[in-house]
mmCIF file of C-alpha atoms in Angstrom:
data_model
loop_
_atom_site.group_PDB
_atom_site.id
_atom_site.type_symbol
_atom_site.label_atom_id
_atom_site.label_comp_id
_atom_site.label_asym_id
_atom_site.label_seq_id
_atom_site.Cartn_x
_atom_site.Cartn_y
_atom_site.Cartn_z
ATOM 1 C CA ALA O 1 -9.686 -3.787 28.111
ATOM 2 C CA GLN O 2 -10.435 -4.208 24.482
ATOM 3 C CA SER O 3 -11.316 -7.619 23.140
ATOM 4 C CA VAL O 4 -12.403 -9.299 19.925
ATOM 5 C CA THR O 5 -14.644 -12.316 19.530
ATOM 6 C CA GLN O 6 -15.194 -14.383 16.515
ATOM 7 C CA LEU O 7 -18.223 -16.559 16.670
ATOM 8 C CA GLY O 8 -17.386 -19.951 15.221
ATOM 9 C CA SER O 9 -13.830 -21.276 15.228
ATOM 10 C CA HIS O 10 -14.599 -23.226 12.066
ATOM 11 C CA VAL O 11 -17.016 -22.421 9.232
ATOM 12 C CA SER O 12 -17.738 -24.632 6.272
ATOM 13 C CA VAL O 13 -19.511 -23.329 3.120
ATOM 14 C CA SER O 14 -20.224 -24.808 -0.347
ATOM 15 C CA GLU O 15 -18.404 -23.434 -3.340
ATOM 16 C CA GLY O 16 -20.450 -20.529 -4.689
ATOM 17 C CA ALA O 17 -22.324 -19.992 -1.381
ATOM 18 C CA LEU O 18 -22.324 -16.967 0.766
ATOM 19 C CA VAL O 19 -19.390 -16.514 3.150
ATOM 20 C CA LEU O 20 -20.216 -14.901 6.498
ATOM 21 C CA LEU O 21 -17.577 -14.627 9.228
ATOM 22 C CA ARG O 22 -18.630 -12.886 12.436
ATOM 23 C CA CYS O 23 -16.538 -10.429 14.504
ATOM 24 C CA ASN O 24 -17.703 -8.507 17.561
ATOM 25 C CA TYR O 25 -15.468 -6.124 19.471
ATOM 26 C CA SER O 26 -15.553 -4.330 22.751
ATOM 27 C CA SER O 27 -14.128 -0.794 22.844
ATOM 28 C CA SER O 28 -14.846 2.309 24.838
ATOM 29 C CA VAL O 29 -13.968 4.524 21.812
ATOM 30 C CA PRO O 30 -14.628 4.125 18.121
ATOM 31 C CA PRO O 31 -12.005 1.692 17.027
ATOM 32 C CA TYR O 32 -10.022 0.990 13.889
ATOM 33 C CA LEU O 33 -10.934 -2.566 12.677
ATOM 34 C CA PHE O 34 -9.133 -4.945 10.350
ATOM 35 C CA TRP O 35 -9.660 -8.347 8.732
ATOM 36 C CA TYR O 36 -6.578 -10.387 7.866
ATOM 37 C CA VAL O 37 -6.416 -13.681 6.053
ATOM 38 C CA GLN O 38 -3.714 -16.383 6.704
ATOM 39 C CA TYR O 39 -3.002 -19.295 4.402
ATOM 40 C CA PRO O 40 -1.295 -22.468 5.927
ATOM 41 C CA ASN O 41 2.284 -21.815 7.151
ATOM 42 C CA GLN O 42 2.307 -18.197 5.954
ATOM 43 C CA GLY O 43 2.025 -14.794 7.455
ATOM 44 C CA LEU O 44 -1.138 -12.679 7.680
ATOM 45 C CA GLN O 45 -2.352 -10.547 4.765
ATOM 46 C CA LEU O 46 -4.727 -7.572 5.091
ATOM 47 C CA LEU O 47 -8.087 -8.044 3.511
ATOM 48 C CA LEU O 48 -9.632 -4.780 4.454
ATOM 49 C CA LYS O 49 -9.872 -2.112 7.223
ATOM 50 C CA TYR O 50 -12.386 0.240 8.702
ATOM 51 C CA THR O 51 -11.124 3.709 9.415
ATOM 52 C CA SER O 52 -14.470 5.603 9.913
ATOM 53 C CA ALA O 53 -14.531 6.919 6.338
ATOM 54 C CA ALA O 54 -17.366 4.507 5.380
ATOM 55 C CA THR O 55 -19.266 1.840 7.177
ATOM 56 C CA LEU O 56 -19.219 -0.521 4.324
ATOM 57 C CA VAL O 57 -15.639 -1.440 3.423
ATOM 58 C CA LYS O 58 -14.553 -3.300 0.371
ATOM 59 C CA GLY O 59 -11.376 -5.304 0.333
ATOM 60 C CA ILE O 60 -9.425 -7.651 -1.758
ATOM 61 C CA ASN O 61 -10.622 -10.955 -3.415
ATOM 62 C CA GLY O 62 -14.303 -9.845 -3.410
ATOM 63 C CA PHE O 63 -14.620 -9.541 0.400
ATOM 64 C CA GLU O 64 -16.359 -6.754 2.238
ATOM 65 C CA ALA O 65 -17.314 -5.906 5.752
ATOM 66 C CA GLU O 66 -19.893 -3.673 7.448
ATOM 67 C CA PHE O 67 -19.193 -1.711 10.598
ATOM 68 C CA LYS O 68 -22.325 -1.548 12.796
ATOM 69 C CA LYS O 69 -21.666 0.579 15.876
ATOM 70 C CA SER O 70 -24.939 -0.229 17.570
ATOM 71 C CA GLU O 71 -24.062 -4.010 17.395
ATOM 72 C CA THR O 72 -20.313 -3.484 17.908
ATOM 73 C CA SER O 73 -19.868 -5.758 14.976
ATOM 74 C CA PHE O 74 -17.621 -5.986 11.830
ATOM 75 C CA HIS O 75 -18.702 -9.081 10.085
ATOM 76 C CA LEU O 76 -16.877 -10.227 6.965
ATOM 77 C CA THR O 77 -18.866 -11.345 3.768
ATOM 78 C CA LYS O 78 -18.344 -12.622 0.329
ATOM 79 C CA PRO O 79 -21.203 -13.321 -2.063
ATOM 80 C CA SER O 80 -19.838 -16.518 -3.623
ATOM 81 C CA ALA O 81 -17.088 -18.694 -2.035
ATOM 82 C CA HIS O 82 -14.236 -19.925 -4.031
ATOM 83 C CA MET O 83 -12.010 -22.907 -3.211
ATOM 84 C CA SER O 84 -9.011 -20.566 -2.976
ATOM 85 C CA ASP O 85 -10.836 -18.774 -0.053
ATOM 86 C CA ALA O 86 -10.133 -21.611 2.255
ATOM 87 C CA ALA O 87 -7.838 -20.213 4.943
ATOM 88 C CA GLU O 88 -7.794 -18.752 8.539
ATOM 89 C CA TYR O 89 -9.378 -15.387 9.018
ATOM 90 C CA PHE O 90 -8.610 -13.026 11.869
ATOM 91 C CA CYS O 91 -10.506 -9.919 12.955
ATOM 92 C CA ALA O 92 -8.390 -7.315 14.772
ATOM 93 C CA VAL O 93 -9.077 -3.987 16.646
ATOM 94 C CA ARG O 94 -6.852 -1.028 17.466
ATOM 95 C CA GLY O 95 -7.610 2.038 19.424
ATOM 96 C CA GLY O 96 -8.688 3.200 22.929
ATOM 97 C CA ALA O 97 -6.615 2.030 25.846
ATOM 98 C CA SER O 98 -4.429 -0.309 23.747
ATOM 99 C CA TYR O 99 -3.785 2.377 21.124
ATOM 100 C CA ASP O 100 -0.141 1.083 20.507
ATOM 101 C CA LYS O 101 -1.197 -2.521 20.060
ATOM 102 C CA VAL O 102 -3.450 -4.513 17.851
ATOM 103 C CA ILE O 103 -5.802 -6.979 19.461
ATOM 104 C CA PHE O 104 -6.526 -10.049 17.542
ATOM 105 C CA GLY O 105 -9.476 -12.404 17.659
ATOM 106 C CA PRO O 106 -8.943 -16.147 17.914
ATOM 107 C CA GLY O 107 -9.615 -16.732 14.217
ATOM 108 C CA THR O 108 -12.023 -18.588 12.130
ATOM 109 C CA SER O 109 -10.972 -21.396 9.839
ATOM 110 C CA LEU O 110 -12.981 -21.310 6.564
ATOM 111 C CA SER O 111 -13.352 -24.569 4.616
ATOM 112 C CA VAL O 112 -14.888 -24.466 1.189
ATOM 113 C CA ILE O 113 -16.612 -27.730 -0.025
ATOM 114 C CA PRO O 114 -16.598 -28.354 -3.726
ATOM 115 C CA ASP J 1 10.462 -5.824 -3.731
ATOM 116 C CA GLY J 2 9.706 -4.332 -0.286
ATOM 117 C CA GLY J 3 8.665 -6.667 2.454
ATOM 118 C CA ILE J 4 9.572 -8.450 5.704
ATOM 119 C CA THR J 5 11.806 -11.527 5.792
ATOM 120 C CA GLN J 6 12.059 -13.890 8.613
ATOM 121 C CA SER J 7 14.718 -16.613 8.955
ATOM 122 C CA PRO J 8 15.009 -19.444 9.367
ATOM 123 C CA LYS J 9 11.660 -20.787 8.189
ATOM 124 C CA TYR J 10 11.992 -23.867 10.471
ATOM 125 C CA LEU J 11 14.048 -23.985 13.623
ATOM 126 C CA PHE J 12 14.750 -26.835 16.028
ATOM 127 C CA ARG J 13 15.925 -26.196 19.574
ATOM 128 C CA LYS J 14 17.197 -28.559 22.161
ATOM 129 C CA GLU J 15 16.126 -28.228 25.794
ATOM 130 C CA GLY J 16 18.162 -25.478 27.611
ATOM 131 C CA GLN J 17 19.162 -23.733 24.379
ATOM 132 C CA ASN J 18 18.770 -20.076 23.463
ATOM 133 C CA VAL J 19 17.861 -19.355 19.849
ATOM 134 C CA THR J 20 17.520 -16.235 17.872
ATOM 135 C CA LEU J 21 14.862 -15.585 15.137
ATOM 136 C CA SER J 22 15.564 -12.988 12.585
ATOM 137 C CA CYS J 23 13.279 -10.354 11.294
ATOM 138 C CA GLU J 24 14.335 -7.749 8.737
ATOM 139 C CA GLN J 25 12.204 -5.263 6.806
ATOM 140 C CA ASN J 26 12.998 -2.953 4.018
ATOM 141 C CA LEU J 27 9.738 -0.961 4.110
ATOM 142 C CA ASN J 28 11.171 1.868 6.160
ATOM 143 C CA HIS J 29 8.555 1.203 8.812
ATOM 144 C CA ASP J 30 8.974 2.662 12.287
ATOM 145 C CA ALA J 31 7.154 0.074 14.418
ATOM 146 C CA MET J 32 7.909 -3.595 14.633
ATOM 147 C CA TYR J 33 6.242 -6.514 16.471
ATOM 148 C CA TRP J 34 6.661 -10.112 17.483
ATOM 149 C CA TYR J 35 3.744 -12.397 17.887
ATOM 150 C CA ARG J 36 3.395 -15.989 18.901
ATOM 151 C CA GLN J 37 0.710 -18.170 17.219
ATOM 152 C CA ASP J 38 -0.610 -21.365 18.762
ATOM 153 C CA PRO J 39 -3.403 -23.461 17.315
ATOM 154 C CA GLY J 40 -6.874 -21.964 18.240
ATOM 155 C CA GLN J 41 -5.410 -19.093 20.191
ATOM 156 C CA GLY J 42 -4.893 -16.433 17.524
ATOM 157 C CA LEU J 43 -1.872 -14.163 17.809
ATOM 158 C CA ARG J 44 -0.411 -13.089 21.207
ATOM 159 C CA LEU J 45 1.964 -10.229 21.347
ATOM 160 C CA ILE J 46 5.435 -10.893 22.717
ATOM 161 C CA TYR J 47 7.367 -7.608 22.239
ATOM 162 C CA TYR J 48 7.023 -4.464 20.117
ATOM 163 C CA SER J 49 9.154 -1.490 19.205
ATOM 164 C CA GLN J 50 8.085 1.873 17.893
ATOM 165 C CA ILE J 51 11.499 3.445 17.507
ATOM 166 C CA VAL J 52 15.093 2.379 17.470
ATOM 167 C CA ASN J 53 16.668 1.505 20.723
ATOM 168 C CA ASP J 54 13.362 1.257 22.407
ATOM 169 C CA PHE J 55 10.972 -1.618 22.876
ATOM 170 C CA GLN J 56 8.065 -2.656 25.201
ATOM 171 C CA LYS J 57 6.875 -5.945 26.567
ATOM 172 C CA GLY J 58 3.725 -7.419 25.156
ATOM 173 C CA ASP J 59 1.320 -9.790 26.846
ATOM 174 C CA ILE J 60 3.663 -12.830 26.959
ATOM 175 C CA ALA J 61 7.255 -11.483 27.192
ATOM 176 C CA GLU J 62 8.546 -13.840 29.782
ATOM 177 C CA GLY J 63 11.340 -16.035 28.391
ATOM 178 C CA TYR J 64 11.858 -13.922 25.409
ATOM 179 C CA SER J 65 14.242 -10.922 24.666
ATOM 180 C CA VAL J 66 14.630 -8.537 21.790
ATOM 181 C CA SER J 67 16.769 -5.711 20.566
ATOM 182 C CA ARG J 68 16.236 -2.908 18.142
ATOM 183 C CA GLU J 69 19.720 -1.506 17.167
ATOM 184 C CA LYS J 70 18.654 -0.760 13.594
ATOM 185 C CA LYS J 71 15.377 0.452 12.207
ATOM 186 C CA GLU J 72 15.198 -2.416 9.782
ATOM 187 C CA SER J 73 15.995 -5.264 12.231
ATOM 188 C CA PHE J 74 14.158 -6.676 15.223
ATOM 189 C CA PRO J 75 15.592 -10.071 16.286
ATOM 190 C CA LEU J 76 13.808 -12.130 18.968
ATOM 191 C CA THR J 77 15.694 -14.502 21.166
ATOM 192 C CA VAL J 78 13.826 -17.392 22.802
ATOM 193 C CA THR J 79 15.628 -18.186 26.038
ATOM 194 C CA SER J 80 15.852 -21.397 28.096
ATOM 195 C CA ALA J 81 13.504 -19.719 30.441
ATOM 196 C CA GLN J 82 10.628 -20.094 27.965
ATOM 197 C CA LYS J 83 9.256 -23.454 29.016
ATOM 198 C CA ASN J 84 6.906 -24.121 26.079
ATOM 199 C CA PRO J 85 8.466 -22.398 23.017
ATOM 200 C CA THR J 86 7.111 -24.706 20.279
ATOM 201 C CA ALA J 87 4.951 -22.379 18.183
ATOM 202 C CA PHE J 88 4.751 -20.351 15.036
ATOM 203 C CA TYR J 89 6.397 -16.968 15.365
ATOM 204 C CA LEU J 90 5.353 -13.988 13.258
ATOM 205 C CA CYS J 91 7.017 -10.640 12.862
ATOM 206 C CA ALA J 92 5.176 -7.607 11.682
ATOM 207 C CA SER J 93 5.670 -3.883 11.036
ATOM 208 C CA THR J 94 3.641 -0.733 10.660
ATOM 209 C CA PRO J 95 4.515 2.571 8.982
ATOM 210 C CA GLY J 96 4.418 4.896 11.972
ATOM 211 C CA THR J 97 2.097 5.131 14.891
ATOM 212 C CA GLY J 98 -1.252 5.990 13.182
ATOM 213 C CA LEU J 99 -4.098 3.812 14.524
ATOM 214 C CA TYR J 100 -5.384 3.299 10.980
ATOM 215 C CA ASN J 101 -2.120 1.756 9.844
ATOM 216 C CA GLU J 102 -2.365 -1.919 9.125
ATOM 217 C CA GLN J 103 0.420 -4.409 10.000
ATOM 218 C CA PHE J 104 2.558 -6.061 7.404
ATOM 219 C CA PHE J 105 3.616 -9.638 8.262
ATOM 220 C CA GLY J 106 6.619 -11.799 7.486
ATOM 221 C CA PRO J 107 6.182 -15.458 6.396
ATOM 222 C CA GLY J 108 6.895 -16.758 9.923
ATOM 223 C CA THR J 109 9.356 -19.072 11.667
ATOM 224 C CA ARG J 110 8.184 -22.355 13.063
ATOM 225 C CA LEU J 111 10.076 -23.286 16.165
ATOM 226 C CA THR J 112 10.106 -26.828 17.585
ATOM 227 C CA VAL J 113 11.630 -28.049 20.777
ATOM 228 C CA LEU J 114 13.255 -31.524 20.519
#
């Protein structure tokens, strides 16, 4: 079965520092990968998605992620954190045996310290 | 504006009551989903529907029921058989069955059992 792990349930960074949120997946076939952001008491919003067109994917709000097949990873980065980046971030995978479902990771809560 | 609406935003249920959460979309999307979100557990799939008059159980369907009589509507009923229904419920949709399609989320309904 497919699964998604996100290392670190909570990450804190200083404003202006690099943001790195980790995501690893298990899949028997090349997957489709997504990063979503959730602000308190709201629904999820797509940040970016990998669909095999390019390994480095750029998303909204200055975020990007790199697909590394050899490491089965899809880590999310942003060069300089902003206070407005404080939110919950979810990595998700689709494909393979669970082609009709999206498998979500447990989420990483990002805090930005002024 | 196109999007997904969920109502009510907050819902309180007494023990033994059935309650229905509304989800409506005007995006003309084929597939719709219901997720339950609990702190630290990410999103868990309750039910999903890829076409009208058809739906499948997700990972935690026990104690829930759905219907899909119209393309734009996918209501979720939380029955008295669901022993711990207090959670944040999210409805989502996707435009078709392509694996590369991201999910669009509603703003959520927070259900509390009194």
